[in-house]
PDB file of C-alpha atoms in Angstrom:
ATOM      1  CA  UNK Z 257     -13.437  -9.925 -39.202  1.00  0.00           C
ATOM      2  CA  UNK Z 258     -14.854 -12.127 -36.020  1.00  0.00           C
ATOM      3  CA  UNK Z 259     -14.568 -10.811 -32.944  1.00  0.00           C
ATOM      4  CA  UNK Z 260     -11.471 -13.017 -31.897  1.00  0.00           C
ATOM      5  CA  UNK Z 261      -9.684 -11.348 -34.707  1.00  0.00           C
ATOM      6  CA  UNK Z 262     -10.466  -8.573 -33.773  1.00  0.00           C
ATOM      7  CA  UNK Z 263      -9.527  -8.435 -30.073  1.00  0.00           C
ATOM      8  CA  UNK Z 264      -6.423  -9.815 -31.420  1.00  0.00           C
ATOM      9  CA  UNK Z 265      -5.542  -7.491 -34.026  1.00  0.00           C
ATOM     10  CA  UNK Z 266      -6.921  -5.238 -31.228  1.00  0.00           C
ATOM     11  CA  UNK Z 267      -3.578  -5.974 -28.790  1.00  0.00           C
ATOM     12  CA  UNK Z 268      -1.000  -5.556 -31.159  1.00  0.00           C
ATOM     13  CA  UNK Z 269       1.141  -2.669 -30.306  1.00  0.00           C
ATOM     14  CA  UNK Z 270       0.102  -0.959 -34.502  1.00  0.00           C
ATOM     15  CA  UNK Z 271       0.837   2.808 -34.899  1.00  0.00           C
ATOM     16  CA  UNK Z 272      -3.058   4.142 -35.722  1.00  0.00           C
ATOM     17  CA  UNK Z 273      -3.034   7.510 -37.506  1.00  0.00           C
ATOM     18  CA  UNK Z 274      -5.429   9.259 -36.258  1.00  0.00           C
ATOM     19  CA  UNK Z 275      -7.665  12.197 -38.297  1.00  0.00           C
ATOM     20  CA  UNK Z 276      -9.108  15.189 -36.696  1.00  0.00           C
ATOM     21  CA  UNK Z 277     -10.311  17.796 -38.462  1.00  0.00           C
ATOM     22  CA  UNK Z 278      -9.086  21.943 -39.073  1.00  0.00           C
ATOM     23  CA  UNK Z 279     -10.571  24.752 -38.292  1.00  0.00           C
ATOM     24  CA  UNK Z 280     -11.359  25.022 -42.365  1.00  0.00           C
ATOM     25  CA  UNK Z 281     -13.051  21.429 -42.404  1.00  0.00           C
ATOM     26  CA  UNK Z 282     -10.076  19.704 -43.695  1.00  0.00           C
ATOM     27  CA  UNK Z 283      -8.332  16.707 -43.439  1.00  0.00           C
ATOM     28  CA  UNK Z 284      -5.504  16.196 -40.792  1.00  0.00           C
ATOM     29  CA  UNK Z 285      -3.663  12.675 -40.422  1.00  0.00           C
ATOM     30  CA  UNK Z 286      -1.000  12.199 -37.724  1.00  0.00           C
ATOM     31  CA  UNK Z 287       0.249   8.405 -36.472  1.00  0.00           C
ATOM     32  CA  UNK Z 288      -0.995   7.883 -32.677  1.00  0.00           C
ATOM     33  CA  UNK Z 289      -0.340   5.650 -30.256  1.00  0.00           C
ATOM     34  CA  UNK Z 290      -3.851   3.936 -29.339  1.00  0.00           C
ATOM     35  CA  UNK Z 291      -5.059   2.070 -26.590  1.00  0.00           C
ATOM     36  CA  UNK Z 292      -8.088  -0.584 -27.166  1.00  0.00           C
ATOM     37  CA  UNK Z 293     -10.377  -0.501 -23.827  1.00  0.00           C
ATOM     38  CA  UNK Z 294     -14.091  -2.107 -23.343  1.00  0.00           C
ATOM     39  CA  UNK Z 295     -15.005   1.784 -22.702  1.00  0.00           C
ATOM     40  CA  UNK Z 296     -13.117   3.223 -25.912  1.00  0.00           C
ATOM     41  CA  UNK Z 297      -9.623   3.835 -27.690  1.00  0.00           C
ATOM     42  CA  UNK Z 298      -7.624   5.518 -25.502  1.00  0.00           C
ATOM     43  CA  UNK Z 299      -4.669   7.932 -27.138  1.00  0.00           C
ATOM     44  CA  UNK Z 300      -2.407  10.565 -25.283  1.00  0.00           C
ATOM     45  CA  UNK Z 301      -1.260  13.338 -27.436  1.00  0.00           C
ATOM     46  CA  UNK Z 302       0.248  16.909 -25.595  1.00  0.00           C
ATOM     47  CA  UNK Z 303      -1.212  20.251 -25.601  1.00  0.00           C
ATOM     48  CA  UNK Z 304       1.023  21.416 -27.948  1.00  0.00           C
ATOM     49  CA  UNK Z 305       0.385  19.586 -30.475  1.00  0.00           C
ATOM     50  CA  UNK Z 306      -1.641  20.517 -33.323  1.00  0.00           C
ATOM     51  CA  UNK Z 307      -4.251  17.581 -33.743  1.00  0.00           C
ATOM     52  CA  UNK Z 308      -4.704  17.396 -29.971  1.00  0.00           C
ATOM     53  CA  UNK Z 309      -5.350  21.209 -30.384  1.00  0.00           C
ATOM     54  CA  UNK Z 310      -8.237  19.982 -33.246  1.00  0.00           C
ATOM     55  CA  UNK Z 311     -10.032  17.151 -30.833  1.00  0.00           C
ATOM     56  CA  UNK Z 312     -10.656  19.776 -27.916  1.00  0.00           C
ATOM     57  CA  UNK Z 313     -12.048  22.424 -30.754  1.00  0.00           C
ATOM     58  CA  UNK Z 314     -13.681  19.586 -32.690  1.00  0.00           C
ATOM     59  CA  UNK Z 315     -14.065  15.708 -31.263  1.00  0.00           C
ATOM     60  CA  UNK Z 316     -14.965  14.206 -33.969  1.00  0.00           C
ATOM     61  CA  UNK Z 317     -12.785  12.225 -35.212  1.00  0.00           C
ATOM     62  CA  UNK Z 318     -11.683   8.517 -36.886  1.00  0.00           C
ATOM     63  CA  UNK Z 319      -8.835   5.983 -36.515  1.00  0.00           C
ATOM     64  CA  UNK Z 320      -7.230   4.353 -39.060  1.00  0.00           C
ATOM     65  CA  UNK Z 321      -5.073   0.975 -37.845  1.00  0.00           C
ATOM     66  CA  UNK Z 322      -3.514  -1.545 -40.042  1.00  0.00           C
ATOM     67  CA  UNK Z 323      -1.590  -4.043 -40.055  1.00  0.00           C
ATOM     68  CA  UNK Z 324       0.732  -6.719 -42.229  1.00  0.00           C
ATOM     69  CA  UNK Z 325       0.969 -10.082 -41.174  1.00  0.00           C
ATOM     70  CA  UNK Z 326       1.406 -12.492 -39.830  1.00  0.00           C
ATOM     71  CA  UNK Z 327      -2.470 -10.473 -38.378  1.00  0.00           C
ATOM     72  CA  UNK Z 328      -2.916  -8.710 -41.864  1.00  0.00           C
ATOM     73  CA  UNK Z 329      -5.922  -6.900 -41.606  1.00  0.00           C
ATOM     74  CA  UNK Z 330      -8.146  -3.096 -40.983  1.00  0.00           C
ATOM     75  CA  UNK Z 331      -9.577  -1.100 -38.475  1.00  0.00           C
ATOM     76  CA  UNK Z 332     -11.237   2.147 -38.681  1.00  0.00           C
ATOM     77  CA  UNK Z 333     -13.452   3.378 -35.511  1.00  0.00           C
ATOM     78  CA  UNK Z 334     -15.159   6.721 -36.109  1.00  0.00           C
ATOM     79  CA  UNK Z 335     -16.796   8.843 -33.759  1.00  0.00           C
ATOM     80  CA  UNK Z 336     -15.903  11.235 -31.248  1.00  0.00           C
ATOM     81  CA  UNK Z 337     -13.696  11.874 -28.022  1.00  0.00           C
ATOM     82  CA  UNK Z 338     -13.642  13.067 -24.863  1.00  0.00           C
ATOM     83  CA  UNK Z 339     -10.502  14.867 -23.448  1.00  0.00           C
ATOM     84  CA  UNK Z 340      -9.165  13.634 -20.266  1.00  0.00           C
ATOM     85  CA  UNK Z 341      -6.568  16.370 -18.172  1.00  0.00           C
ATOM     86  CA  UNK Z 342      -4.894  16.979 -15.154  1.00  0.00           C
ATOM     87  CA  UNK Z 343      -6.324  17.241 -12.409  1.00  0.00           C
ATOM     88  CA  UNK Z 344      -9.351  16.089 -12.826  1.00  0.00           C
ATOM     89  CA  UNK Z 345      -8.668  12.471 -14.336  1.00  0.00           C
ATOM     90  CA  UNK Z 346      -5.396  10.849 -13.202  1.00  0.00           C
ATOM     91  CA  UNK Z 347      -3.730   9.926 -17.157  1.00  0.00           C
ATOM     92  CA  UNK Z 348      -1.110   8.291 -15.481  1.00  0.00           C
ATOM     93  CA  UNK Z 349      -2.527   4.563 -15.417  1.00  0.00           C
ATOM     94  CA  UNK Z 350      -3.438   4.812 -18.667  1.00  0.00           C
ATOM     95  CA  UNK Z 351      -0.546   6.702 -20.283  1.00  0.00           C
ATOM     96  CA  UNK Z 352       2.008   3.708 -18.637  1.00  0.00           C
ATOM     97  CA  UNK Z 353      -0.509   0.964 -20.251  1.00  0.00           C
ATOM     98  CA  UNK Z 354       0.672   2.838 -23.469  1.00  0.00           C
ATOM     99  CA  UNK Z 355       3.903   3.103 -22.898  1.00  0.00           C
ATOM    100  CA  UNK Z 356       4.148  -0.749 -21.900  1.00  0.00           C
ATOM    101  CA  UNK Z 357       2.328  -0.911 -24.852  1.00  0.00           C
ATOM    102  CA  UNK Z 358       4.832  -0.024 -27.520  1.00  0.00           C
ATOM    103  CA  UNK Z 359       7.596   0.569 -26.146  1.00  0.00           C
ATOM    104  CA  UNK Z 360       7.515  -3.178 -23.699  1.00  0.00           C
ATOM    105  CA  UNK Z 361       5.804  -5.149 -26.585  1.00  0.00           C
ATOM    106  CA  UNK Z 362       5.074  -7.780 -23.866  1.00  0.00           C
ATOM    107  CA  UNK Z 363       9.210  -7.746 -22.941  1.00  0.00           C
ATOM    108  CA  UNK Z 364      10.100  -8.103 -19.729  1.00  0.00           C
ATOM    109  CA  UNK Z 365      13.414  -7.269 -20.792  1.00  0.00           C
ATOM    110  CA  UNK Z 366      12.150  -3.953 -21.545  1.00  0.00           C
ATOM    111  CA  UNK Z 367      11.253  -3.053 -18.682  1.00  0.00           C
ATOM    112  CA  UNK Z 368      13.646  -0.419 -18.192  1.00  0.00           C
ATOM    113  CA  UNK Z 369      13.438   1.103 -21.462  1.00  0.00           C
ATOM    114  CA  UNK Z 370       9.450   1.721 -20.587  1.00  0.00           C
ATOM    115  CA  UNK Z 371       9.793   2.846 -17.085  1.00  0.00           C
ATOM    116  CA  UNK Z 372      12.469   5.906 -19.052  1.00  0.00           C
ATOM    117  CA  UNK Z 373       9.888   5.984 -21.338  1.00  0.00           C
ATOM    118  CA  UNK Z 374       6.969   6.680 -18.984  1.00  0.00           C
ATOM    119  CA  UNK Z 375       9.550   8.875 -17.178  1.00  0.00           C
ATOM    120  CA  UNK Z 376       9.649  11.420 -19.642  1.00  0.00           C
ATOM    121  CA  UNK Z 377       6.408  11.050 -20.692  1.00  0.00           C
ATOM    122  CA  UNK Z 378       5.211  12.874 -16.523  1.00  0.00           C
ATOM    123  CA  UNK Z 379       7.805  15.227 -17.464  1.00  0.00           C
ATOM    124  CA  UNK Z 380       5.353  16.897 -20.693  1.00  0.00           C
ATOM    125  CA  UNK Z 381       2.705  18.194 -20.995  1.00  0.00           C
ATOM    126  CA  UNK Z 382      -0.188  15.314 -21.152  1.00  0.00           C
ATOM    127  CA  UNK Z 383      -3.989  14.791 -22.019  1.00  0.00           C
ATOM    128  CA  UNK Z 384      -5.614  11.795 -22.891  1.00  0.00           C
ATOM    129  CA  UNK Z 385      -8.469  11.338 -25.572  1.00  0.00           C
ATOM    130  CA  UNK Z 386     -10.756   8.613 -25.232  1.00  0.00           C
ATOM    131  CA  UNK Z 387     -12.381   7.795 -28.450  1.00  0.00           C
ATOM    132  CA  UNK Z 388     -16.320   6.774 -28.535  1.00  0.00           C
ATOM    133  CA  UNK Z 389     -16.684   4.267 -31.439  1.00  0.00           C
ATOM    134  CA  UNK Z 390     -19.854   4.934 -33.869  1.00  0.00           C
ATOM    135  CA  UNK Z 391     -19.079   3.034 -36.513  1.00  0.00           C
ATOM    136  CA  UNK Z 392     -16.393  -0.117 -36.465  1.00  0.00           C
ATOM    137  CA  UNK Z 393     -15.114  -1.047 -40.258  1.00  0.00           C
ATOM    138  CA  UNK Z 394     -12.690  -4.567 -39.930  1.00  0.00           C
ATOM    139  CA  UNK Z 395     -11.352  -6.548 -42.501  1.00  0.00           C
ATOM    140  CA  UNK Z 396      -9.179  -9.614 -42.212  1.00  0.00           C
ATOM    141  CA  UNK Z 397      -6.752  -9.063 -45.114  1.00  0.00           C
ATOM    142  CA  UNK Z 398      -5.994 -12.688 -44.991  1.00  0.00           C
ATOM    143  CA  UNK Z 399      -9.259 -13.520 -45.714  1.00  0.00           C
ATOM    144  CA  UNK Z 400     -11.278 -10.691 -47.479  1.00  0.00           C
ATOM    145  CA  UNK Z 401     -12.316 -10.948 -51.441  1.00  0.00           C
ATOM    146  CA  UNK Z 402     -13.269  -8.007 -51.988  1.00  0.00           C
ATOM    147  CA  UNK Z 403     -16.710  -6.388 -52.113  1.00  0.00           C
ATOM    148  CA  UNK Z 404     -19.631  -8.343 -54.093  1.00  0.00           C
ATOM    149  CA  UNK Z 405     -19.610  -5.464 -56.783  1.00  0.00           C
ATOM    150  CA  UNK Z 406     -15.629  -6.071 -57.423  1.00  0.00           C
ATOM    151  CA  UNK Z 407     -16.147  -9.991 -57.817  1.00  0.00           C
ATOM    152  CA  UNK Z 408     -18.602  -9.515 -60.435  1.00  0.00           C
ATOM    153  CA  UNK Z 409     -16.916  -6.516 -61.973  1.00  0.00           C
ATOM    154  CA  UNK Z 410     -14.051  -9.190 -62.262  1.00  0.00           C
ATOM    155  CA  UNK Z 411     -16.207 -11.358 -63.430  1.00  0.00           C
ATOM    156  CA  UNK Z 412     -17.627  -9.517 -66.314  1.00  0.00           C
ATOM    157  CA  UNK Z 413     -13.766  -8.672 -66.847  1.00  0.00           C
ATOM    158  CA  UNK Z 414     -12.599 -11.996 -67.618  1.00  0.00           C
ATOM    159  CA  UNK Z 415     -15.768 -12.945 -69.689  1.00  0.00           C
ATOM    160  CA  UNK Z 416     -15.537 -10.439 -72.349  1.00  0.00           C
ATOM    161  CA  UNK Z 417     -11.048 -11.173 -71.957  1.00  0.00           C
ATOM    162  CA  UNK Z 418     -12.012 -14.575 -73.428  1.00  0.00           C
ATOM    163  CA  UNK Z 419     -14.638 -13.834 -76.247  1.00  0.00           C
TER     164      UNK Z 419
END
């Protein structure tokens, strides 16, 4: 994925799936809202959610984001999270940006819905996590032709079928 395509992809209001670790090391996945910024990937949650409890205990996580047309692709970030909590950190400006991204979807006609959703968010026991990616994988499926080993396998298979 080119840097320009990645930047465009990361602006889409696509739900991501975060993978956290249970106490026994087994993965746990759940859909989340996320916001890409220069300092990392911001994710909102509440203290009573299982995945938030996991991250407070073990900060390792992966975030998988997949999108269909018109920008079909896949991005995954592996890294660690840092929790940001009230009162030491004002979580509301970033939380508002998340509501605007997913509820507002860039349409001013959705402003009242954003306001209502954000007001409800402020009644919940919220916190934010910032995922700091150590590994990023990004594939633009509109141009992806498979890994070399996959292409070579297909070529050998085609040759075997033609003989």
